[in-house]
Short mmCIF file of C-alpha atoms in Angstrom, two decimals:
data_model
loop_
_atom_site.label_atom_id
_atom_site.label_comp_id
_atom_site.label_asym_id
_atom_site.label_seq_id
_atom_site.Cartn_x
_atom_site.Cartn_y
_atom_site.Cartn_z
CA MET A 1 80.53 127.90 156.33
CA LYS A 2 80.81 131.66 157.15
CA ASN A 3 82.67 133.78 159.74
CA ASN A 4 81.05 136.56 161.78
CA GLN A 5 81.24 139.01 158.90
CA GLY A 6 79.41 136.57 156.62
CA PHE A 7 82.52 135.75 154.57
CA ASN A 8 82.19 132.40 152.78
CA ILE A 9 85.41 130.62 153.82
CA LYS A 10 84.70 127.50 151.75
CA LYS A 11 84.29 129.53 148.59
CA TRP A 12 87.47 131.48 149.39
CA LEU A 13 89.46 128.23 149.81
CA ILE A 14 88.17 126.91 146.48
CA LEU A 15 89.24 130.13 144.74
CA ILE A 16 92.72 129.97 146.29
CA GLY A 17 93.07 126.35 145.13
CA PHE A 18 91.98 127.28 141.61
CA PHE A 19 94.50 130.11 141.30
CA LEU A 20 97.27 127.98 142.80
CA HIS A 21 96.52 125.31 140.17
CA ILE A 22 96.70 127.88 137.36
CA ASN A 23 100.01 129.17 138.74
CA VAL A 24 101.52 125.67 138.88
CA GLN A 25 100.50 125.00 135.28
CA ALA A 26 101.94 128.37 134.26
CA ASN A 27 105.27 127.58 135.95
CA VAL A 28 105.60 124.37 133.98
CA GLN A 29 104.76 125.91 130.62
CA GLU A 30 105.42 129.60 131.14
CA VAL A 31 108.11 129.70 128.42
CA ILE A 32 106.43 129.74 125.00
CA ILE A 33 108.72 130.37 122.04
CA ASN A 34 107.46 131.14 118.56
CA VAL A 35 110.18 129.78 116.28
CA LYS A 36 109.74 132.55 113.71
CA GLU A 37 110.47 135.14 116.36
CA VAL A 38 113.91 133.70 117.09
CA GLY A 39 115.38 133.02 113.69
CA ALA A 40 113.43 130.31 111.86
CA LYS A 41 112.08 131.33 108.47
CA GLY A 42 109.50 128.66 107.66
CA ASN A 43 109.71 129.53 103.98
CA GLY A 44 110.64 126.06 102.66
CA ILE A 45 113.93 127.43 101.29
CA SER A 46 116.14 128.39 104.23
CA ASP A 47 117.59 125.66 106.48
CA ASP A 48 115.90 126.18 109.85
CA THR A 49 117.66 123.34 111.67
CA ARG A 50 120.12 125.38 113.71
CA ALA A 51 117.60 128.02 114.81
CA ILE A 52 115.11 125.42 116.06
CA GLN A 53 117.75 123.24 117.75
CA ASN A 54 119.03 126.31 119.58
CA ILE A 55 115.53 126.84 120.96
CA LEU A 56 115.33 123.23 122.17
CA ASN A 57 118.77 123.59 123.78
CA SER A 58 117.68 126.69 125.69
CA PHE A 59 115.14 125.04 128.00
CA ASP A 60 115.92 124.09 131.59
CA GLU A 61 114.11 121.33 133.50
CA LYS A 62 110.96 123.43 133.85
CA GLY A 63 110.54 122.98 130.13
CA GLY A 64 108.31 125.02 127.87
CA THR A 65 106.51 125.15 124.54
CA VAL A 66 107.98 125.39 121.05
CA PHE A 67 105.36 126.77 118.68
CA PHE A 68 105.55 126.49 114.89
CA PRO A 69 103.27 128.97 113.13
CA GLU A 70 102.07 128.32 109.59
CA GLY A 71 104.94 127.58 107.22
CA THR A 72 107.26 124.93 105.80
CA TYR A 73 110.38 124.47 107.89
CA LEU A 74 113.26 122.88 105.99
CA LEU A 75 115.36 120.69 108.30
CA SER A 76 118.61 119.00 107.31
CA ASN A 77 119.22 117.07 110.51
CA LYS A 78 117.34 115.64 113.46
CA LEU A 79 115.84 117.88 116.14
CA VAL A 80 116.80 116.68 119.63
CA VAL A 81 114.61 117.20 122.70
CA LYS A 82 116.85 117.35 125.79
CA SER A 83 114.64 118.59 128.65
CA ASN A 84 111.60 117.45 130.61
CA ASN A 85 108.18 119.08 130.24
CA ILE A 86 108.49 120.00 126.58
CA ILE A 87 105.56 120.69 124.25
CA ILE A 88 106.21 120.89 120.51
CA LYS A 89 103.14 122.29 118.84
CA GLY A 90 102.28 123.38 115.33
CA ASP A 91 99.75 125.51 113.54
CA VAL A 92 97.23 123.71 111.33
CA ASN A 93 99.32 124.42 108.22
CA CYS A 94 102.73 123.74 109.72
CA ILE A 95 105.10 121.33 107.90
CA LEU A 96 108.45 120.08 109.22
CA SER A 97 110.21 119.00 106.02
CA PHE A 98 113.28 116.84 106.71
CA SER A 99 115.77 116.39 103.89
CA THR A 100 119.46 115.53 103.45
CA LYS A 101 119.64 117.88 100.50
CA ASN A 102 120.94 120.91 102.42
CA CYS A 103 122.99 119.16 105.13
CA SER A 104 125.91 121.37 106.09
CA LYS A 105 129.25 119.70 106.71
CA GLU A 106 129.15 120.66 110.36
CA LEU A 107 125.72 119.16 110.92
CA LYS A 108 126.39 116.18 108.71
CA GLY A 109 129.38 115.04 110.78
CA ASP A 110 130.20 111.49 109.68
CA GLY A 111 128.39 111.92 106.39
CA ASN A 112 124.98 110.68 107.54
CA CYS A 113 122.01 112.83 108.39
CA ASP A 114 119.67 111.59 111.09
CA LEU A 115 116.17 112.84 110.45
CA GLY A 116 113.05 113.44 112.50
CA ILE A 117 112.41 114.50 116.09
CA HIS A 118 114.56 112.62 118.62
CA VAL A 119 113.58 112.52 122.31
CA SER A 120 116.62 111.93 124.54
CA PRO A 121 116.67 109.12 127.15
CA ASN A 122 115.26 109.40 130.68
CA LEU A 123 112.94 112.33 130.04
CA LYS A 124 109.39 112.88 131.27
CA ASN A 125 106.32 114.74 130.03
CA ILE A 126 106.91 115.16 126.31
CA THR A 127 104.05 116.29 124.05
CA ILE A 128 104.14 116.54 120.24
CA VAL A 129 100.94 117.83 118.60
CA ASN A 130 99.62 119.26 115.34
CA LEU A 131 102.72 118.68 113.22
CA ASN A 132 103.05 117.49 109.64
CA ILE A 133 106.40 115.69 109.83
CA LYS A 134 107.62 114.85 106.35
CA SER A 135 110.76 113.33 104.85
CA ASN A 136 111.84 114.45 101.40
CA THR A 137 115.04 112.44 101.22
CA THR A 138 115.53 109.90 98.45
CA ASP A 139 118.45 108.26 100.26
CA GLN A 140 118.03 104.65 101.39
CA MET A 141 118.49 105.20 105.12
CA VAL A 142 116.59 104.09 108.20
CA ALA A 143 114.96 107.09 109.85
CA TYR A 144 111.88 107.63 112.01
CA GLY A 145 109.68 110.71 112.04
CA ILE A 146 109.72 110.60 115.84
CA ASN A 147 112.37 108.57 117.67
CA VAL A 148 111.83 108.20 121.43
CA ARG A 149 114.90 106.84 123.18
CA ASP A 150 115.15 104.67 126.33
CA PHE A 151 113.26 105.17 129.60
CA VAL A 152 111.10 108.11 128.52
CA GLU A 153 107.80 108.42 130.42
CA ASN A 154 104.52 110.29 129.89
CA ILE A 155 104.48 110.88 126.15
CA VAL A 156 101.65 112.30 124.04
CA ILE A 157 101.79 112.33 120.24
CA SER A 158 98.55 113.63 118.78
CA ASN A 159 97.09 115.04 115.55
CA CYS A 160 100.31 114.61 113.60
CA ILE A 161 100.98 113.41 110.06
CA LEU A 162 104.02 111.16 109.63
CA ASP A 163 104.97 110.90 105.97
CA GLY A 164 107.89 109.47 103.98
CA PHE A 165 110.16 107.83 106.55
CA THR A 166 111.13 104.20 107.02
CA GLY A 167 109.07 104.36 110.21
CA GLY A 168 106.62 106.80 111.69
CA ILE A 169 107.30 106.56 115.44
CA LEU A 170 109.81 104.40 117.33
CA PHE A 171 109.65 103.84 121.08
CA ASN A 172 113.04 102.32 121.65
CA ARG A 173 113.12 100.65 125.08
CA LEU A 174 111.15 100.62 128.32
CA ASN A 175 109.05 103.67 127.54
CA LYS A 176 105.79 103.91 129.46
CA ASN A 177 102.59 105.92 129.74
CA ILE A 178 102.20 106.64 126.03
CA LYS A 179 99.28 108.14 124.12
CA CYS A 180 99.31 108.14 120.30
CA ASP A 181 95.99 109.57 119.18
CA ASP A 182 94.45 110.83 115.93
CA ASN A 183 97.60 110.67 113.82
CA ILE A 184 97.98 109.76 110.13
CA PHE A 185 100.77 107.50 108.85
CA ARG A 186 101.71 107.15 105.19
CA ASN A 187 104.59 106.27 102.81
CA MET A 188 106.68 104.16 105.20
CA THR A 189 109.28 102.40 103.07
CA PHE A 190 111.29 99.21 103.50
CA VAL A 191 115.09 99.45 103.18
CA PRO A 192 116.29 96.14 101.69
CA LYS A 193 120.00 96.61 102.44
CA ALA A 194 119.24 97.19 106.12
CA LYS A 195 116.36 94.68 106.21
CA ALA A 196 114.44 97.28 108.17
CA GLY A 197 111.64 99.77 107.93
CA GLY A 198 108.15 99.89 106.55
CA TYR A 199 106.53 100.53 109.97
CA GLY A 200 103.92 102.94 111.29
CA ILE A 201 104.50 102.72 115.06
CA VAL A 202 107.05 100.46 116.76
CA TYR A 203 106.66 99.89 120.49
CA GLN A 204 109.76 98.10 121.78
CA SER A 205 109.40 96.79 125.34
CA SER A 206 106.89 99.56 126.07
CA SER A 207 104.14 99.51 128.69
CA ASN A 208 100.86 101.27 129.32
CA THR A 209 100.32 102.42 125.74
CA SER A 210 97.13 103.84 124.24
CA THR A 211 96.79 104.04 120.46
CA THR A 212 93.41 105.45 119.42
CA GLY A 213 91.79 107.16 116.46
CA ASN A 214 94.77 106.85 114.10
CA VAL A 215 94.74 106.15 110.36
CA PHE A 216 97.41 103.88 108.88
CA GLU A 217 97.36 104.14 105.09
CA ASN A 218 98.13 101.31 102.67
CA THR A 219 101.48 102.86 101.74
CA ILE A 220 103.04 101.42 104.91
CA TYR A 221 105.06 98.55 103.47
CA ARG A 222 105.14 96.09 106.37
CA HIS A 223 103.64 96.50 109.86
CA ALA A 224 101.44 99.48 110.62
CA LEU A 225 101.82 98.44 114.29
CA TYR A 226 104.72 96.46 115.69
CA TYR A 227 104.68 95.61 119.39
CA ALA A 228 108.21 94.29 119.64
CA ARG A 229 111.07 93.66 122.01
CA ASN A 230 114.30 95.58 121.77
CA PRO A 231 116.55 92.90 120.23
CA LYS A 232 119.48 93.81 122.51
CA TYR A 233 117.56 93.22 125.74
CA SER A 234 115.16 90.70 127.28
CA GLU A 235 112.37 92.94 128.60
CA SER A 236 108.79 92.41 127.45
CA GLY A 237 106.14 95.00 126.76
CA GLN A 238 102.67 94.91 128.28
CA ASP A 239 99.40 96.75 128.93
CA HIS A 240 98.38 98.03 125.51
CA VAL A 241 95.13 99.53 124.21
CA PHE A 242 94.52 99.76 120.45
CA GLU A 243 91.08 101.23 119.83
CA ASN A 244 89.05 103.02 117.11
CA ASN A 245 91.86 102.99 114.54
CA THR A 246 91.66 102.38 110.80
CA VAL A 247 94.35 100.17 109.28
CA TYR A 248 94.67 99.74 105.52
CA GLY A 249 96.94 96.80 104.70
CA SER A 250 99.66 97.32 102.12
CA VAL A 251 99.04 96.12 98.57
CA GLN A 252 102.13 94.84 96.74
CA ASN A 253 102.60 92.71 93.65
CA GLU A 254 105.18 90.72 95.59
CA TYR A 255 105.92 90.73 99.32
CA LEU A 256 109.60 90.58 100.19
CA THR A 257 109.46 88.77 103.53
CA GLY A 258 106.15 86.90 103.49
CA TYR A 259 105.23 88.49 106.84
CA GLU A 260 103.63 91.76 105.79
CA LEU A 261 100.65 91.48 108.12
CA SER A 262 99.75 94.92 109.39
CA PHE A 263 99.72 94.32 113.17
CA LYS A 264 102.52 92.24 114.71
CA ILE A 265 102.76 91.25 118.38
CA LEU A 266 106.14 89.83 119.35
CA GLY A 267 106.30 88.53 122.93
CA ASN A 268 104.03 91.24 124.40
CA SER A 269 101.04 90.69 126.71
CA ASN A 270 97.90 92.30 128.12
CA PHE A 271 96.20 93.78 125.05
CA ARG A 272 92.78 95.23 124.33
CA ILE A 273 92.29 95.53 120.57
CA GLU A 274 88.78 96.89 120.08
CA ASN A 275 86.53 98.71 117.59
CA ASN A 276 89.12 98.98 114.83
CA SER A 277 88.73 98.61 111.07
CA PHE A 278 91.29 96.42 109.30
CA ILE A 279 90.95 96.71 105.53
CA GLY A 280 92.82 95.11 102.63
CA GLY A 281 96.38 93.83 102.45
CA VAL A 282 97.42 90.21 102.98
CA GLY A 283 96.24 90.15 106.57
CA HIS A 284 96.34 91.79 109.92
CA ILE A 285 96.96 90.61 113.50
CA TRP A 286 99.91 88.25 113.90
CA MET A 287 101.09 86.91 117.27
CA THR A 288 104.45 85.25 117.78
CA ARG A 289 107.08 84.88 120.47
CA TYR A 290 110.63 86.11 120.48
CA LYS A 291 112.40 83.09 121.94
CA THR A 292 111.46 80.09 124.02
CA GLY A 293 110.24 80.66 127.55
CA ALA A 294 106.93 81.59 129.16
CA ASP A 295 107.85 85.26 129.46
CA GLN A 296 108.19 85.40 125.66
CA ASN A 297 104.58 84.39 124.95
CA CYS A 298 101.62 86.53 123.88
CA ASN A 299 99.22 86.28 126.82
CA ASN A 300 95.99 87.96 127.92
CA ILE A 301 94.90 89.36 124.57
CA VAL A 302 91.36 90.57 123.81
CA ILE A 303 90.46 91.14 120.14
CA LYS A 304 86.90 92.47 120.22
CA SER A 305 84.34 94.21 117.98
CA ASN A 306 86.71 94.82 115.07
CA THR A 307 86.00 94.54 111.36
CA PHE A 308 88.27 92.65 108.96
CA LYS A 309 87.51 93.31 105.32
CA SER A 310 88.84 92.66 101.79
CA ILE A 311 92.01 90.74 102.59
CA ILE A 312 93.77 89.62 99.40
CA ASN A 313 95.63 86.37 98.81
CA ARG A 314 99.23 86.52 97.59
CA PRO A 315 101.65 83.61 97.07
CA LYS A 316 104.53 83.18 99.51
CA SER A 317 102.78 85.29 102.16
CA LYS A 318 101.02 84.57 105.41
CA VAL A 319 97.37 85.32 104.73
CA TYR A 320 94.93 85.53 107.62
CA ALA A 321 92.93 88.08 109.58
CA ILE A 322 94.10 86.93 113.03
CA GLY A 323 96.81 84.38 113.58
CA SER A 324 99.56 83.01 115.74
CA ASP A 325 102.74 81.49 114.42
CA ASP A 326 106.08 80.01 115.47
CA GLN A 327 104.46 78.34 118.47
CA ALA A 328 103.30 81.63 119.97
CA ASN A 329 101.94 79.60 122.91
CA SER A 330 99.27 82.13 123.84
CA TYR A 331 97.39 81.90 127.11
CA ASN A 332 94.01 83.57 127.66
CA LEU A 333 93.17 84.73 124.16
CA ARG A 334 89.70 86.16 123.47
CA ILE A 335 88.44 86.76 119.93
CA GLU A 336 84.86 87.96 120.18
CA ASN A 337 82.18 90.00 118.38
CA ASN A 338 84.35 90.62 115.33
CA THR A 339 83.02 90.84 111.76
CA PHE A 340 84.83 89.32 108.76
CA THR A 341 83.61 90.19 105.25
CA ASP A 342 84.84 89.64 101.66
CA ASN A 343 88.14 88.02 102.59
CA ASP A 344 90.36 85.78 100.44
CA VAL A 345 92.55 84.02 103.01
CA ASP A 346 94.23 80.80 104.01
CA TYR A 347 92.42 81.05 107.35
CA LEU A 348 90.46 83.86 108.94
CA ILE A 349 91.71 82.80 112.38
CA LYS A 350 94.75 80.61 112.97
CA ILE A 351 95.68 79.39 116.46
CA GLN A 352 98.85 77.54 117.35
CA GLU A 353 99.80 76.01 120.70
CA ALA A 354 97.28 78.04 122.69
CA THR A 355 95.57 77.50 126.03
CA LYS A 356 92.36 79.05 127.33
CA VAL A 357 91.01 80.48 124.10
CA PHE A 358 87.56 81.97 123.55
CA ILE A 359 86.25 82.46 120.00
CA VAL A 360 82.81 83.85 120.67
CA ASN A 361 79.99 85.59 118.74
CA ASN A 362 81.98 86.40 115.63
CA VAL A 363 80.32 86.87 112.23
CA ALA A 364 81.93 85.82 108.95
CA LYS A 365 80.26 86.28 105.58
CA ASN A 366 81.23 86.00 101.94
CA ILE A 367 84.46 84.15 102.60
CA ILE A 368 85.99 84.07 99.13
CA LYS A 369 88.45 81.39 100.17
CA GLY A 370 89.78 79.84 103.39
CA ASP A 371 88.79 78.19 106.65
CA PHE A 372 87.19 80.26 109.38
CA LEU A 373 89.29 78.71 112.18
CA TYR A 374 92.38 76.58 111.80
CA VAL A 375 94.09 75.15 114.87
CA GLU A 376 97.64 74.09 114.08
CA GLY A 377 99.32 71.73 116.50
CA GLY A 378 97.46 71.46 119.79
CA ALA A 379 95.03 73.69 121.65
CA HIS A 380 93.60 73.26 125.13
CA ASP A 381 90.56 74.80 126.79
CA LEU A 382 89.31 76.12 123.46
CA ASN A 383 85.78 77.55 123.52
CA ILE A 384 84.04 78.13 120.18
CA ILE A 385 80.63 79.58 120.98
CA GLY A 386 77.88 81.50 119.17
CA ASN A 387 79.71 82.19 115.90
CA ASN A 388 77.81 82.80 112.65
CA ILE A 389 79.81 81.47 109.71
CA ASN A 390 78.32 82.01 106.27
CA GLY A 391 80.00 81.43 102.93
CA ILE A 392 82.72 78.77 103.26
CA ASN A 393 83.42 77.48 99.75
CA THR A 394 83.70 73.88 98.59
CA ASN A 395 87.33 73.12 99.46
CA TYR A 396 87.35 74.53 102.98
CA SER A 397 85.77 74.07 106.41
CA ALA A 398 84.36 76.31 109.10
CA PHE A 399 86.50 74.78 111.87
CA VAL A 400 89.64 72.66 111.50
CA ILE A 401 91.00 71.41 114.83
CA GLY A 402 94.50 69.94 114.51
CA GLU A 403 96.62 68.82 111.57
CA GLN A 404 96.50 65.40 110.05
CA GLY A 405 99.61 63.44 110.94
CA ASN A 406 100.63 65.90 113.66
CA LYS A 407 101.42 64.25 116.99
CA LYS A 408 100.17 67.22 118.97
CA PHE A 409 96.67 66.81 120.32
CA SER A 410 93.82 69.13 121.28
CA SER A 411 91.70 68.64 124.36
CA ASP A 412 88.92 70.27 126.38
CA ILE A 413 87.27 71.77 123.31
CA LEU A 414 83.74 73.16 123.55
CA MET A 415 81.79 73.97 120.36
CA ARG A 416 78.32 75.27 121.09
CA ASN A 417 75.57 77.37 119.50
CA ASN A 418 77.41 78.02 116.24
CA ASP A 419 75.59 78.54 112.92
CA ILE A 420 77.62 77.11 110.05
CA LYS A 421 76.70 77.63 106.40
CA SER A 422 79.25 76.01 104.12
CA GLN A 423 79.63 74.47 100.69
CA GLY A 424 82.40 72.38 102.24
CA ASN A 425 82.61 70.80 105.70
CA GLY A 426 81.42 72.02 109.05
CA ILE A 427 83.98 70.72 111.57
CA VAL A 428 87.12 68.71 110.83
CA ALA A 429 88.63 67.25 114.01
CA ASN A 430 92.10 65.77 113.65
CA ASN A 431 93.63 64.45 116.87
CA LEU A 432 90.85 65.90 119.02
CA VAL A 433 91.09 63.86 122.21
CA LYS A 434 88.48 65.41 124.43
CA GLY A 435 85.66 67.86 123.84
CA ASP A 436 81.94 68.50 123.50
CA ILE A 437 80.11 69.46 120.32
CA ASN A 438 76.52 70.43 120.99
CA ASP A 439 73.63 72.71 120.01
CA ASN A 440 75.15 73.76 116.67
CA ASN A 441 73.35 74.30 113.34
CA PHE A 442 74.99 72.83 110.24
CA TYR A 443 73.85 74.03 106.81
CA VAL A 444 76.65 72.28 104.93
CA ASP A 445 76.78 70.69 101.49
CA ASN A 446 79.50 68.18 102.29
CA ILE A 447 80.10 66.61 105.74
CA GLY A 448 78.89 68.02 109.02
CA ILE A 449 81.63 66.63 111.31
CA VAL A 450 84.76 64.72 110.29
CA PHE A 451 86.82 62.84 112.90
CA SER A 452 90.24 61.37 112.27
CA GLY A 453 93.45 60.50 114.02
CA MET A 454 92.59 59.80 117.68
CA ASN A 455 89.90 58.26 119.81
CA TYR A 456 87.45 60.98 120.72
CA GLU A 457 86.13 61.38 124.27
CA GLY A 458 83.15 63.65 124.55
CA VAL A 459 79.54 64.15 123.62
CA ILE A 460 78.07 65.12 120.25
CA SER A 461 74.52 66.14 121.12
CA ASN A 462 71.54 68.29 120.11
CA ASN A 463 73.11 69.40 116.85
CA ARG A 464 70.90 70.11 113.85
CA PHE A 465 72.05 69.10 110.37
CA PHE A 466 70.45 70.32 107.16
CA LYS A 467 71.14 69.05 103.61
CA SER A 468 74.51 67.50 104.53
CA LYS A 469 75.86 64.82 102.18
CA GLN A 470 76.98 63.06 105.35
CA VAL A 471 76.29 64.00 108.95
CA ILE A 472 79.33 62.49 110.71
CA SER A 473 82.36 60.85 109.11
CA VAL A 474 84.40 58.74 111.48
CA LYS A 475 88.00 57.83 110.69
CA SER A 476 88.83 56.93 114.30
CA ASN A 477 87.25 54.69 116.93
CA ASN A 478 84.85 55.39 119.80
CA VAL A 479 83.06 58.37 118.32
CA SER A 480 79.60 57.32 117.18
CA GLN A 481 78.61 55.90 120.55
CA ASN A 482 78.99 59.39 122.04
CA ALA A 483 76.58 60.94 119.52
CA ARG A 484 73.04 61.34 120.74
CA GLY A 485 70.02 63.58 120.35
CA ASN A 486 71.16 65.02 117.00
CA TYR A 487 68.75 65.95 114.21
CA PHE A 488 68.90 65.71 110.43
CA ASN A 489 66.26 67.74 108.60
CA GLY A 490 64.17 67.89 111.72
CA LYS A 491 64.31 64.17 112.53
CA ILE A 492 66.38 62.69 115.29
CA ILE A 493 69.35 60.63 114.17
CA LYS A 494 69.33 57.17 115.68
#
């Protein structure tokens, strides 16, 4: 589009829009303060707390950028962010070293030093990048490297190292639109007298979170990730993505609580947990609910294409790769395309009181000890399809559906197209009322399918059994008449 003089109006409008965009961005972040230019030393000797806090106090609502050039900044108290639109950014070799050692009386106040970066309530657009945030205190106190208070929105924490606190990052209550990317967490300690700490990231009643590309080292005592509820309030968290992270479970001679699994979900829903590596420790994903009530359950969770490797077994601890506990009562749980290798567990997957569950196309090999799937209590609409289970040892089974003696029943169970290689049993069905078992391959030394407890309604068909000591063991009525078209060593079983 041109005018009479040949001027390109469309191009002119695009250029105006571009420069207006640049100007808007400049207005938001036009104040950039280098901390060494306004009083901070960064020499690891002088206390830089007051100089840096004065900078943070100087911003109005337009915000700005606080830049830390190379250096070690000794900090004897927390740094408090009080304005919207704040960026805190460090040089590659920048260290924020928090310590109670040099607390002045004025800063110390009541005798306690809060540590870390604190983001005040009700703020928006806070970014913290390229910082090595370290605690050097030896005091037994609960402190987070980054503490985000209530109702903060639009938060980015990226390329940081969190080291030496009782927790790396805390999102306190109803925070939303959060990105935690490419950070490293290490040396998160548990404080026995407070019964707290040992966490990497804690999301309390948070929503729309994205946690990607982080590394959680095995020096995090309890939960690398804790999707929790603020204990003072009833709100749930939801809409979480956890992707492409590496989680090393903690290794202790003795675990204090018995619940040191690295990834805890407490009454949160709508998860995508995908393409992560979970390595070592006593176990990893644990789902539970906070209190009774449907809004407390862990619903709509996808656990996909992750690896679970080298879990160790310790007495008095929960030991599994993925599990639910305390009647988590999950609805719509998908566990698919995961790989489990070299694990010493009670169960690789444990499900309790769940409805609409899909356990599909998972691969398990070299299971040192434990069942692949254990269903405690009852499960309904449970679909076990296309799994490849190799290496169950003599005393365990690939699939255990229901507990013996438990009055809770499972129904609408579909087991299809699974390959089971086991020195023990293939399927143990206790109190399985209704289901179909078909088109599976059993390479088991002991018994292919064991039924007990309840009358079984369903079809057992087109399964192939190889070398089993016994194909089907029936300890309840009305099972064998539903078995048809099954094969043992290539011959149909009559």
